[in-house]
Amino acid sequence: MGVHRCRMCQADSVINMRQHRLALCEVHFVEWVEKMTLSFIKKQKMFEPEDRILVAVSGGKDSLSLWQILLKLGYQADGLYIDLGIDDGCDYSKRSGEYVRNFSQNISSEAQLHVLDLAGVYGKTVAEMAERRKGGRKKLCSVCGLVKRHEMNRVARELGYNVLATGHNLDDEAAVLFGNVLHWESEYLLRQSPVLPADGLGLVKKAKPLARFYERETAAYAIVCNIDYILDECPFSVGATSLRLKEVLNSMENNSSGTKLQFYFSFLRAKKDSQFPECKRSELSSCEKCGQATGAPGMCAFCRLV
Amino acid sequence: MGVHRCRMCQADSVINMRQHRLALCEVHFVEWVEKMTLSFIKKQKMFEPEDRILVAVSGGKDSLSLWQILLKLGYQADGLYIDLGIDDGCDYSKRSGEYVRNFSQNISSEAQLHVLDLAGVYGKTVAEMAERRKGGRKKLCSVCGLVKRHEMNRVARELGYNVLATGHNLDDEAAVLFGNVLHWESEYLLRQSPVLPADGLGLVKKAKPLARFYERETAAYAIVCNIDYILDECPFSVGATSLRLKEVLNSMENNSSGTKLQFYFSFLRAKKDSQFPECKRSELSSCEKCGQATGAPGMCAFCRLV
């Protein structure tokens, strides 16, 4: 492999993105990521400078990079860290929280970090919440997802944020799309989007400003920007379906650069052109306990769990 | 791995189909394949006993098994072998044709075999037809597909058959679906089906009665029934995208039995429930030379090629 030179300035490149046929040096890569994020935010009508954005931060590269990028682009973005109480012998949540706190101390003094201690509020860690359900690790991941979605939305509403931003990258989105396609989950397909509008039932607007970047690109951004993030995956994610799907997509990407990009964006284009499932979304109503939107009658899945 | 016993008679099984949790002995496996084919033909409304069916036979396990099954089920099924003139140092078409001829001599005396010699009719083998086009092997496979589709349909029309049956198995269909999903080809997705009705423009009805069987199952059927078939893949198929997609699906199937079945049938169900691309099919017109349906103005792609 020859040394690639930055397309902008001919300096040694820090990254060569085969899918874009684009090699860039540190300075121009950072600039490119931020510029592309801004254009994706605008194109997808995610939010405006006057919006109050809550960024869900986990301590990983994607969410910390997202927070930094949004602040650099001049958006009003505060962070939310949910301490799920995951220990599993490696202090996972405790260590993740430290990365988030360290990060937040080094950024713009105007940006706030909110921390939600799940066990403090509900008396139970996410693993304890999942215990009542059968199904082992798989069930735990699904309970964890449910808890995070519910709590992120609740906190955003209670604190007056009108957009919830998450750090999902293209690898995440392509794997979710792949899973939905394998079971042809029409309703999930219909709902999968880098931006979801608020509904009238208490769900705030959701946005994924990094959904166009490969995981490799968000990792490179974090490293180049000296963002100190937790390298470990969640200990409970071992063997998770999403990781297997990512492996499959990675091997396909290795065979043919741009596979993931093509897969995700051709899907978004087909949706936009309405060449897409005219499936009815299930009727939603308000949870009788927390008031958030739910497809279930009575209480929502979270309130039933808790 | 323990020895599996036939679910029907407890004899030693010849196949264990993990995706169906079903092990069967030779006798019951053959019975099962034929019964399942019949029920798939009926459920998908492919054809009736009074229909005249032309089976496209290549000399491979799928198409020869299909021909045999249709005859055993009492359908009126004749064969069509297209000699594409593929040699590539291994006499591929010549040897394929011998398997087809040998097979046809051993089956019901009422069933006829039609042989079309491409070079005899058009003065060129499929490789020679593809030569005029740029793009190497990939282009050859696409030209070969075009030629086969056109000629199968032409012969069926000219000889008065009202259904054209092909031996595509589930692995074939899942790979095609996967390819269409990766590029989100809405029009192809809309058209992918185990049965396609005739149109008013000269396309006969098409059916894929084996689309619910894994390749492993059609191979087992051929072997158990002593059908002598060509084992080699087409020499030009090396490195074909469809083979790579099949490999990927196979590795996923190994991880989780039933992946392919689920993928294909959840897609068909979604289409049936109309939870599906409302995309407009391009307008078709009649080719001014051969009269078959074409999306192109003037002559169809085949007539332009020839």
Coordinates of C-alpha atoms in Angstrom, one line a residue:
Chain A
M1 CA 0.0 0.0 0.0
G2 CA 1.4 3.3 -1.0
V3 CA 1.3 6.4 1.2
H4 CA -1.8 8.4 0.5
R5 CA -1.6 12.1 0.4
C6 CA -4.2 14.5 1.5
R7 CA -6.4 15.5 -1.4
M8 CA -6.6 19.1 -0.1
C9 CA -3.0 19.9 0.8
Q10 CA -0.8 16.9 -0.3
A11 CA 0.4 16.4 3.2
D12 CA 0.6 12.8 4.6
S13 CA -2.9 11.6 5.1
V14 CA -4.2 10.3 8.4
I15 CA -7.1 8.4 6.8
N16 CA -7.9 7.0 3.4
M17 CA -11.6 6.5 2.9
R18 CA -11.8 4.0 0.0
Q19 CA -15.6 4.3 -0.2
H20 CA -15.2 8.0 -0.9
R21 CA -11.8 7.7 -2.8
L22 CA -10.7 10.3 -0.4
A23 CA -7.5 10.6 1.7
L24 CA -7.1 13.5 4.1
C25 CA -4.6 14.8 6.6
E26 CA -5.5 15.5 10.2
V27 CA -6.6 19.1 9.7
H28 CA -8.6 18.5 6.6
F29 CA -10.2 15.3 7.9
V30 CA -11.5 17.1 11.0
E31 CA -12.8 19.9 8.8
W32 CA -14.4 17.4 6.5
V33 CA -16.2 15.5 9.3
E34 CA -17.6 18.7 10.7
K35 CA -18.6 20.1 7.3
M36 CA -20.3 16.9 6.3
T37 CA -22.1 16.7 9.6
L38 CA -23.4 20.2 9.2
S39 CA -24.6 19.5 5.7
F40 CA -26.3 16.2 6.8
I41 CA -28.0 18.1 9.7
K42 CA -29.3 20.7 7.2
K43 CA -30.3 18.3 4.4
Q44 CA -32.2 16.0 6.8
K45 CA -33.7 19.1 8.6
M46 CA -32.5 17.8 12.0
F47 CA -32.4 21.0 14.0
E48 CA -31.6 24.7 13.9
P49 CA -29.3 26.9 15.9
E50 CA -32.2 28.0 18.1
D51 CA -33.1 24.4 19.1
R52 CA -32.1 23.0 22.5
I53 CA -30.4 19.7 21.9
L54 CA -29.8 16.9 24.4
V55 CA -27.0 14.6 23.3
A56 CA -27.1 11.1 24.7
V57 CA -23.5 10.4 25.7
S58 CA -22.3 6.9 26.7
G59 CA -18.5 7.6 27.0
G60 CA -17.9 6.0 23.6
K61 CA -16.2 7.6 20.6
D62 CA -19.4 8.3 18.7
S63 CA -21.4 10.1 21.3
L64 CA -18.5 12.2 22.6
S65 CA -17.5 13.1 19.1
L66 CA -21.0 14.1 18.3
W67 CA -21.2 16.4 21.3
Q68 CA -18.0 18.0 20.4
I69 CA -18.9 18.5 16.8
L70 CA -22.3 20.0 17.6
L71 CA -20.7 22.5 20.0
K72 CA -18.0 23.4 17.5
L73 CA -20.7 24.0 14.9
G74 CA -22.4 26.4 17.3
Y75 CA -25.4 24.4 18.3
Q76 CA -26.8 24.5 21.9
A77 CA -26.0 21.0 23.0
D78 CA -26.0 19.6 26.5
G79 CA -25.2 16.0 27.4
L80 CA -27.1 13.3 29.2
Y81 CA -25.3 10.3 30.7
I82 CA -27.4 7.4 31.9
D83 CA -25.7 5.3 34.5
L84 CA -27.2 1.9 33.8
G85 CA -25.3 0.3 36.7
I86 CA -23.5 -2.2 34.5
D87 CA -20.6 -3.7 36.3
D88 CA -20.1 -7.4 35.2
G89 CA -16.6 -7.4 36.9
C90 CA -15.2 -4.6 34.9
D91 CA -16.9 -1.5 36.4
Y92 CA -18.3 -0.7 32.9
S93 CA -20.8 2.0 33.8
K94 CA -18.6 3.5 36.4
R95 CA -15.7 3.8 34.0
S96 CA -17.9 5.0 31.1
G97 CA -19.2 7.8 33.4
E98 CA -15.7 8.9 34.2
Y99 CA -14.9 9.3 30.5
V100 CA -18.0 11.4 30.1
R101 CA -17.3 13.6 33.1
N102 CA -13.7 14.2 32.1
F103 CA -14.8 15.1 28.6
S104 CA -17.5 17.5 29.8
Q105 CA -15.0 19.3 32.1
N106 CA -12.8 20.1 29.1
I107 CA -15.4 21.5 26.8
S108 CA -17.3 24.7 26.5
S109 CA -18.2 26.0 29.9
E110 CA -21.7 26.7 28.7
A111 CA -22.5 23.1 27.9
Q112 CA -24.1 21.2 30.8
L113 CA -23.9 17.5 31.6
H114 CA -26.9 15.8 33.1
V115 CA -26.3 12.4 34.8
L116 CA -29.2 10.0 35.5
D117 CA -28.4 7.3 38.0
L118 CA -30.9 4.5 37.1
A119 CA -30.5 2.6 40.4
G120 CA -30.8 5.9 42.3
V121 CA -34.1 6.8 40.6
Y122 CA -35.7 3.3 40.2
G123 CA -33.9 1.3 42.8
K124 CA -32.5 -1.1 40.2
T125 CA -29.7 -1.4 37.7
V126 CA -30.6 -2.3 34.1
A127 CA -29.4 -5.9 34.8
E128 CA -31.7 -6.1 37.8
M129 CA -34.6 -4.8 35.8
A130 CA -34.0 -7.4 33.1
E131 CA -33.8 -10.2 35.7
R132 CA -37.5 -10.5 36.0
R133 CA -37.7 -11.4 32.3
K134 CA -36.7 -14.7 30.8
G135 CA -34.3 -14.8 27.8
G136 CA -30.8 -14.1 29.2
R137 CA -28.4 -11.7 27.5
K138 CA -30.6 -11.0 24.5
K139 CA -33.4 -9.9 26.8
L140 CA -31.0 -7.7 28.7
C141 CA -30.0 -5.8 25.6
S142 CA -33.6 -5.3 24.7
V143 CA -34.5 -4.2 28.2
C144 CA -31.5 -1.8 28.1
G145 CA -32.7 -0.3 24.8
L146 CA -36.2 0.2 26.2
V147 CA -34.9 1.8 29.4
K148 CA -32.6 4.1 27.5
R149 CA -35.1 5.2 24.9
H150 CA -37.7 5.9 27.6
E151 CA -35.4 7.7 30.0
M152 CA -33.7 9.8 27.3
N153 CA -37.0 11.0 26.1
R154 CA -38.4 11.6 29.6
V155 CA -35.3 13.7 30.6
A156 CA -35.4 15.7 27.4
R157 CA -39.1 16.5 27.9
E158 CA -38.7 17.4 31.6
L159 CA -35.7 19.6 31.0
G160 CA -37.2 21.4 28.0
Y161 CA -35.0 20.1 25.2
N162 CA -36.7 19.8 21.8
V163 CA -34.3 17.5 20.1
L164 CA -32.6 14.3 21.3
A165 CA -29.4 13.5 19.4
T166 CA -27.6 10.2 19.5
G167 CA -24.2 9.1 18.1
H168 CA -25.3 6.2 15.9
N169 CA -22.9 5.8 13.0
L170 CA -23.4 4.2 9.6
D171 CA -22.2 0.8 10.8
D172 CA -24.9 0.9 13.5
E173 CA -27.6 2.0 11.1
A174 CA -26.6 -0.4 8.4
A175 CA -26.7 -3.3 10.9
V176 CA -30.2 -2.3 12.1
L177 CA -31.4 -2.0 8.5
F178 CA -29.9 -5.4 7.7
G179 CA -31.7 -6.9 10.7
N180 CA -35.0 -5.3 9.8
V181 CA -34.6 -6.5 6.2
L182 CA -33.7 -10.1 7.2
H183 CA -37.1 -10.3 9.0
W184 CA -38.7 -7.8 6.7
E185 CA -40.0 -5.7 9.6
S186 CA -42.1 -3.3 7.6
E187 CA -43.0 -1.1 10.5
Y188 CA -39.4 -0.8 11.7
L189 CA -38.2 -0.1 8.1
L190 CA -40.7 2.6 7.8
R191 CA -39.5 4.2 11.0
Q192 CA -35.8 3.9 10.5
S193 CA -34.5 7.3 9.6
P194 CA -31.7 9.7 10.6
V195 CA -34.4 12.0 11.9
L196 CA -37.8 11.3 13.4
P197 CA -40.2 14.2 14.1
A198 CA -41.7 14.8 17.5
D199 CA -45.2 13.3 17.8
G200 CA -48.1 14.9 19.7
L201 CA -47.8 12.2 22.4
G202 CA -44.7 13.3 24.2
L203 CA -41.9 11.9 22.0
V204 CA -39.3 14.5 21.3
K205 CA -37.7 14.8 17.9
K206 CA -34.8 12.4 17.4
A207 CA -31.7 12.9 15.3
K208 CA -28.6 10.9 14.3
P209 CA -26.2 13.5 12.9
L210 CA -23.3 11.0 12.5
A211 CA -25.4 8.4 10.6
R212 CA -23.4 9.0 7.4
F213 CA -20.0 8.2 8.9
Y214 CA -18.4 4.8 9.0
E215 CA -17.4 3.7 12.5
R216 CA -13.9 3.9 11.4
E217 CA -14.3 7.5 10.6
T218 CA -15.9 8.5 13.9
A219 CA -13.1 6.6 15.7
A220 CA -10.5 8.4 13.6
Y221 CA -12.2 11.7 14.4
A222 CA -12.1 11.0 18.2
I223 CA -8.5 9.9 18.0
V224 CA -7.3 12.9 15.9
C225 CA -9.2 15.3 18.3
N226 CA -7.7 13.6 21.4
I227 CA -11.1 12.7 22.7
D228 CA -10.5 10.2 25.5
Y229 CA -13.2 7.5 25.2
I230 CA -14.0 4.1 26.6
L231 CA -12.6 1.5 24.2
D232 CA -14.4 -1.6 25.6
E233 CA -17.8 -2.6 24.2
C234 CA -20.5 -3.2 26.8
P235 CA -19.6 -6.6 28.5
F236 CA -23.2 -7.7 27.8
S237 CA -22.9 -7.1 24.1
V238 CA -20.8 -10.2 23.5
G239 CA -22.5 -12.4 20.9
A240 CA -25.2 -9.7 20.2
T241 CA -27.0 -10.1 16.9
S242 CA -26.1 -6.5 16.0
L243 CA -22.4 -7.4 16.3
R244 CA -22.7 -10.4 14.0
L245 CA -24.6 -8.3 11.4
K246 CA -21.8 -5.8 11.6
E247 CA -19.2 -8.5 11.0
V248 CA -21.1 -9.7 7.9
L249 CA -21.4 -6.1 6.6
N250 CA -17.7 -5.5 7.3
S251 CA -16.7 -8.6 5.3
M252 CA -18.8 -7.4 2.4
E253 CA -17.4 -3.9 2.7
N254 CA -13.9 -5.4 2.5
N255 CA -14.9 -7.1 -0.7
S256 CA -16.5 -4.1 -2.2
S257 CA -15.9 -0.6 -0.8
G258 CA -19.0 1.5 -0.2
T259 CA -21.3 -1.4 0.4
K260 CA -22.6 0.0 3.7
L261 CA -23.0 3.5 2.4
Q262 CA -24.8 2.3 -0.7
F263 CA -27.1 0.0 1.4
Y264 CA -28.2 2.7 3.8
F265 CA -28.5 5.6 1.4
S266 CA -30.2 3.7 -1.4
F267 CA -32.7 2.7 1.3
L268 CA -33.2 6.3 2.4
R269 CA -33.6 7.4 -1.2
A270 CA -36.2 4.7 -1.9
K271 CA -38.1 5.9 1.2
K272 CA -37.9 9.5 0.2
D273 CA -39.2 8.7 -3.3
S274 CA -42.1 6.9 -1.6
Q275 CA -41.1 3.7 -3.3
F276 CA -41.7 2.2 0.0
P277 CA -43.9 0.2 2.4
E278 CA -47.2 1.9 2.8
C279 CA -47.6 0.1 6.0
K280 CA -49.8 1.4 8.8
R281 CA -48.0 2.4 11.9
S282 CA -49.7 1.0 14.9
E283 CA -52.0 3.4 16.7
L284 CA -50.2 5.1 19.6
S285 CA -51.7 6.3 22.8
S286 CA -50.4 7.9 25.9
C287 CA -49.1 5.7 28.7
E288 CA -51.4 6.2 31.7
K289 CA -48.5 6.4 34.1
C290 CA -45.7 8.4 32.4
G291 CA -47.7 10.0 29.5
Q292 CA -45.3 9.0 26.8
A293 CA -46.4 7.5 23.5
T294 CA -46.9 3.8 23.6
G295 CA -48.4 1.2 21.2
A296 CA -49.6 -0.8 24.2
P297 CA -53.0 -0.1 25.9
G298 CA -52.7 1.2 29.4
M299 CA -49.1 1.5 30.7
C300 CA -46.1 1.6 28.4
A301 CA -43.5 -1.2 28.3
F302 CA -41.1 0.8 30.5
C303 CA -43.7 1.5 33.2
R304 CA -44.7 -2.1 33.2
L305 CA -41.1 -3.1 33.6
V306 CA -40.4 -0.7 36.5
Chain B
M1 CA -23.7 -35.2 16.3
G2 CA -26.0 -38.1 17.0
V3 CA -27.7 -40.0 14.2
H4 CA -31.1 -38.5 13.3
R5 CA -34.0 -40.8 12.8
C6 CA -36.7 -40.2 10.2
R7 CA -39.6 -38.4 11.9
M8 CA -42.1 -40.5 9.9
C9 CA -40.8 -44.0 10.2
Q10 CA -37.8 -43.9 12.6
A11 CA -35.4 -45.3 10.0
D12 CA -32.0 -43.7 9.6
S13 CA -32.4 -40.3 8.1
V14 CA -30.8 -39.3 4.9
I15 CA -31.1 -35.6 5.6
N16 CA -31.6 -33.4 8.7
M17 CA -33.1 -30.0 7.9
R18 CA -32.3 -27.9 10.9
Q19 CA -34.3 -25.0 9.6
H20 CA -37.4 -27.2 9.7
R21 CA -36.3 -29.3 12.7
L22 CA -37.0 -32.2 10.4
A23 CA -35.0 -35.4 9.7
L24 CA -36.3 -37.8 7.0
C25 CA -35.3 -41.1 5.4
E26 CA -34.9 -41.4 1.7
V27 CA -38.5 -42.5 1.0
H28 CA -40.1 -39.9 3.2
F29 CA -37.7 -37.1 2.0
V30 CA -38.7 -37.7 -1.6
E31 CA -42.3 -37.8 -0.6
W32 CA -41.9 -34.6 1.4
V33 CA -40.2 -32.7 -1.4
E34 CA -42.9 -33.6 -3.9
K35 CA -45.7 -32.8 -1.5
M36 CA -44.2 -29.5 -0.6
T37 CA -43.7 -28.6 -4.2
L38 CA -47.3 -29.4 -5.0
S39 CA -48.6 -27.3 -2.1
F40 CA -46.3 -24.4 -3.1
I41 CA -47.5 -24.6 -6.7
K42 CA -51.1 -24.4 -5.5
K43 CA -50.6 -21.8 -2.9
Q44 CA -48.8 -19.5 -5.3
K45 CA -51.3 -20.3 -8.1
M46 CA -48.5 -21.2 -10.4
F47 CA -50.3 -23.6 -12.8
E48 CA -53.0 -26.2 -13.2
P49 CA -52.9 -29.7 -14.7
E50 CA -54.3 -28.4 -18.0
D51 CA -51.5 -25.9 -18.4
R52 CA -48.6 -26.7 -20.8
I53 CA -45.4 -26.1 -19.0
L54 CA -42.0 -25.6 -20.5
V55 CA -39.2 -26.3 -18.0
A56 CA -35.9 -24.6 -18.6
V57 CA -33.3 -27.3 -18.0
S58 CA -29.6 -26.6 -17.7
G59 CA -28.3 -30.0 -16.8
G60 CA -27.9 -29.0 -13.1
K61 CA -29.6 -30.6 -10.1
D62 CA -32.3 -28.0 -9.7
S63 CA -33.8 -27.9 -13.2
L64 CA -33.6 -31.7 -13.7
S65 CA -35.2 -32.3 -10.3
L66 CA -37.9 -29.8 -11.1
W67 CA -38.7 -31.5 -14.4
Q68 CA -38.9 -34.9 -12.7
I69 CA -41.1 -33.6 -9.9
L70 CA -43.5 -31.9 -12.2
L71 CA -43.9 -35.1 -14.3
K72 CA -44.4 -37.2 -11.1
L73 CA -47.0 -34.8 -9.9
G74 CA -48.9 -35.3 -13.2
Y75 CA -48.2 -32.0 -14.9
Q76 CA -47.7 -31.6 -18.6
A77 CA -44.0 -30.6 -18.6
D78 CA -41.6 -30.5 -21.5
G79 CA -38.0 -29.5 -21.3
L80 CA -36.0 -26.7 -23.1
Y81 CA -32.2 -26.9 -23.2
I82 CA -30.5 -23.8 -24.5
D83 CA -27.0 -24.6 -25.8
L84 CA -25.1 -21.4 -25.0
G85 CA -21.9 -22.6 -26.6
I86 CA -19.9 -22.2 -23.4
D87 CA -16.6 -24.1 -23.7
D88 CA -13.9 -22.3 -21.8
G89 CA -11.6 -25.4 -22.0
C90 CA -14.1 -27.6 -20.2
D91 CA -16.8 -28.3 -22.8
Y92 CA -19.3 -26.9 -20.4
S93 CA -22.3 -26.5 -22.6
K94 CA -21.6 -29.7 -24.5
R95 CA -21.4 -31.7 -21.3
S96 CA -24.4 -30.0 -19.8
G97 CA -26.4 -30.9 -22.9
E98 CA -25.4 -34.6 -22.5
Y99 CA -26.7 -34.7 -19.0
V100 CA -30.0 -33.2 -20.2
R101 CA -30.3 -35.6 -23.1
N102 CA -29.5 -38.7 -20.9
F103 CA -32.0 -37.5 -18.4
S104 CA -34.8 -36.9 -20.9
Q105 CA -34.3 -40.4 -22.4
N106 CA -35.0 -42.0 -19.0
I107 CA -38.2 -40.2 -18.2
S108 CA -41.8 -40.4 -19.3
S109 CA -41.9 -41.0 -23.0
E110 CA -44.6 -38.4 -23.3
A111 CA -42.3 -35.6 -22.2
Q112 CA -40.4 -33.9 -25.0
L113 CA -37.0 -32.2 -24.9
H114 CA -36.5 -29.1 -27.1
V115 CA -32.9 -28.1 -27.8
L116 CA -32.0 -24.6 -28.9
D117 CA -28.5 -24.2 -30.3
L118 CA -27.7 -20.5 -29.9
A119 CA -24.9 -20.4 -32.3
G120 CA -27.0 -22.4 -34.8
V121 CA -29.8 -19.8 -34.7
Y122 CA -27.9 -16.6 -34.2
G123 CA -24.4 -17.5 -35.5
K124 CA -22.8 -16.7 -32.2
T125 CA -22.2 -18.3 -28.8
V126 CA -23.2 -16.3 -25.7
A127 CA -19.5 -15.4 -25.1
E128 CA -19.2 -14.1 -28.7
M129 CA -22.4 -12.1 -28.2
A130 CA -21.0 -10.6 -25.0
E131 CA -17.7 -9.7 -26.7
R132 CA -19.0 -6.6 -28.3
R133 CA -19.8 -5.2 -24.9
K134 CA -17.2 -3.9 -22.4
G135 CA -17.1 -5.1 -18.8
G136 CA -15.5 -8.6 -18.9
R137 CA -17.0 -11.5 -17.0
K138 CA -19.7 -9.5 -15.2
K139 CA -21.0 -8.3 -18.5
L140 CA -21.0 -11.9 -19.8
C141 CA -23.2 -13.1 -17.0
S142 CA -25.6 -10.2 -17.6
V143 CA -25.7 -10.9 -21.4
C144 CA -26.2 -14.6 -20.7
G145 CA -29.2 -13.8 -18.4
L146 CA -30.7 -11.5 -21.0
V147 CA -30.3 -14.1 -23.8
K148 CA -31.8 -16.9 -21.7
R149 CA -34.7 -14.9 -20.6
H150 CA -35.5 -13.8 -24.1
E151 CA -35.1 -17.2 -25.7
M152 CA -36.9 -19.1 -23.1
N153 CA -39.9 -16.8 -23.5
R154 CA -39.7 -16.8 -27.3
V155 CA -39.6 -20.6 -27.5
A156 CA -42.4 -21.0 -25.0
R157 CA -44.6 -18.6 -27.0
E158 CA -43.8 -20.1 -30.4
L159 CA -44.4 -23.6 -29.2
G160 CA -47.6 -22.8 -27.4
Y161 CA -46.6 -23.3 -23.8
N162 CA -48.4 -21.0 -21.3
V163 CA -46.0 -21.4 -18.4
L164 CA -42.3 -21.2 -18.2
A165 CA -40.9 -23.0 -15.1
T166 CA -37.3 -22.6 -13.8
G167 CA -35.5 -24.5 -11.1
H168 CA -34.4 -21.5 -8.9
N169 CA -34.0 -22.6 -5.4
L170 CA -34.2 -20.7 -2.1
D171 CA -30.5 -20.0 -2.1
D172 CA -30.8 -18.4 -5.6
E173 CA -33.8 -16.4 -4.6
A174 CA -32.4 -15.2 -1.3
A175 CA -29.2 -14.1 -3.0
V176 CA -31.1 -12.1 -5.6
L177 CA -33.2 -10.6 -2.9
F178 CA -30.1 -9.7 -0.9
G179 CA -28.5 -8.0 -3.9
N180 CA -31.7 -6.1 -4.6
V181 CA -31.9 -5.0 -1.0
L182 CA -28.2 -3.9 -0.9
H183 CA -29.0 -1.4 -3.7
W184 CA -32.6 -1.0 -2.8
E185 CA -33.8 -1.7 -6.3
S186 CA -37.4 -1.0 -5.7
E187 CA -38.6 -2.1 -9.2
Y188 CA -36.7 -5.4 -9.0
L189 CA -38.0 -6.0 -5.4
L190 CA -41.5 -5.4 -6.7
R191 CA -41.1 -7.9 -9.4
Q192 CA -39.3 -10.6 -7.4
S193 CA -41.8 -13.4 -6.9
P194 CA -42.0 -17.2 -7.2
V195 CA -44.7 -16.6 -9.8
L196 CA -45.1 -13.8 -12.4
P197 CA -48.3 -13.5 -14.4
A198 CA -48.3 -13.3 -18.2
D199 CA -48.5 -9.8 -19.5
G200 CA -50.4 -8.7 -22.6
L201 CA -47.2 -8.0 -24.4
G202 CA -45.9 -11.5 -25.1
L203 CA -44.3 -12.5 -21.8
V204 CA -45.6 -15.9 -20.7
K205 CA -46.3 -16.7 -17.1
K206 CA -43.2 -17.6 -15.1
A207 CA -43.0 -19.9 -12.1
K208 CA -40.3 -21.1 -9.7
P209 CA -41.8 -24.2 -8.0
L210 CA -38.6 -25.0 -6.1
A211 CA -38.1 -21.6 -4.6
R212 CA -38.9 -22.8 -1.1
F213 CA -36.1 -25.4 -1.0
Y214 CA -32.6 -24.9 0.1
E215 CA -30.0 -25.8 -2.5
R216 CA -28.9 -28.5 -0.1
E217 CA -32.4 -30.0 -0.3
T218 CA -32.6 -30.0 -4.1
A219 CA -29.1 -31.5 -4.3
A220 CA -30.2 -34.2 -1.8
Y221 CA -33.4 -34.9 -3.9
A222 CA -31.3 -35.3 -7.1
I223 CA -28.9 -37.6 -5.4
V224 CA -31.5 -39.8 -3.7
C225 CA -33.4 -40.0 -7.0
N226 CA -30.3 -41.0 -8.9
I227 CA -30.6 -38.0 -11.1
D228 CA -27.2 -37.7 -12.9
Y229 CA -26.5 -34.0 -13.2
I230 CA -23.5 -31.7 -14.0
L231 CA -21.7 -30.9 -10.8
D232 CA -19.6 -28.0 -12.1
E233 CA -20.7 -24.5 -11.9
C234 CA -20.5 -22.5 -15.1
P235 CA -16.8 -21.6 -15.6
F236 CA -17.7 -18.0 -16.1
S237 CA -19.5 -17.8 -12.7
V238 CA -16.2 -17.7 -10.8
G239 CA -16.2 -14.5 -8.7
A240 CA -19.8 -13.7 -9.6
T241 CA -21.6 -11.4 -7.2
S242 CA -24.4 -13.9 -6.7
L243 CA -21.9 -16.5 -5.4
R244 CA -20.4 -14.0 -2.9
L245 CA -23.9 -13.1 -1.7
K246 CA -24.7 -16.8 -1.3
E247 CA -21.5 -17.3 0.8
V248 CA -22.5 -14.5 3.1
L249 CA -26.0 -15.9 3.5
N250 CA -24.6 -19.4 4.1
S251 CA -22.4 -18.1 6.9
M252 CA -25.4 -16.4 8.4
E253 CA -27.4 -19.6 8.0
N254 CA -24.7 -21.6 9.8
N255 CA -25.0 -19.2 12.7
S256 CA -28.7 -19.2 12.8
S257 CA -30.7 -21.9 11.0
G258 CA -33.6 -20.7 9.0
T259 CA -32.1 -17.3 8.1
K260 CA -32.6 -17.7 4.4
L261 CA -36.1 -19.1 4.8
Q262 CA -37.1 -16.3 7.1
F263 CA -35.5 -13.6 4.8
Y264 CA -37.3 -14.8 1.7
F265 CA -40.7 -15.6 3.1
S266 CA -41.0 -12.5 5.4
F267 CA -40.3 -10.5 2.2
L268 CA -43.0 -12.4 0.3
R269 CA -45.4 -11.9 3.2
A270 CA -44.8 -8.2 3.4
K271 CA -45.4 -7.9 -0.4
K272 CA -48.6 -9.9 -0.1
D273 CA -49.8 -7.7 2.8
S274 CA -49.1 -4.7 0.5
Q275 CA -46.6 -3.4 3.1
F276 CA -44.5 -2.7 0.1
P277 CA -43.0 -0.4 -2.5
E278 CA -45.8 1.3 -4.3
C279 CA -43.3 1.9 -7.1
K280 CA -44.4 2.4 -10.6
R281 CA -43.2 -0.3 -13.0
S282 CA -41.7 1.3 -16.0
E283 CA -44.0 1.4 -19.0
L284 CA -43.5 -1.6 -21.3
S285 CA -44.0 -1.7 -25.0
S286 CA -43.6 -4.3 -27.7
C287 CA -40.2 -4.8 -29.3
E288 CA -40.5 -3.7 -32.9
K289 CA -38.5 -6.7 -34.1
C290 CA -39.5 -9.7 -31.9
G291 CA -42.7 -8.4 -30.4
Q292 CA -41.8 -9.2 -26.8
A293 CA -42.3 -6.8 -24.0
T294 CA -39.5 -4.3 -23.4
G295 CA -38.9 -1.2 -21.3
A296 CA -36.8 0.3 -24.1
P297 CA -38.3 2.2 -27.0
G298 CA -37.9 0.5 -30.4
M299 CA -36.0 -2.8 -30.2
C300 CA -35.6 -4.8 -27.0
A301 CA -32.2 -5.3 -25.5
F302 CA -31.9 -8.8 -27.0
C303 CA -32.6 -7.7 -30.5
R304 CA -30.2 -4.8 -30.2
L305 CA -27.6 -7.3 -28.9
V306 CA -28.1 -9.7 -31.8

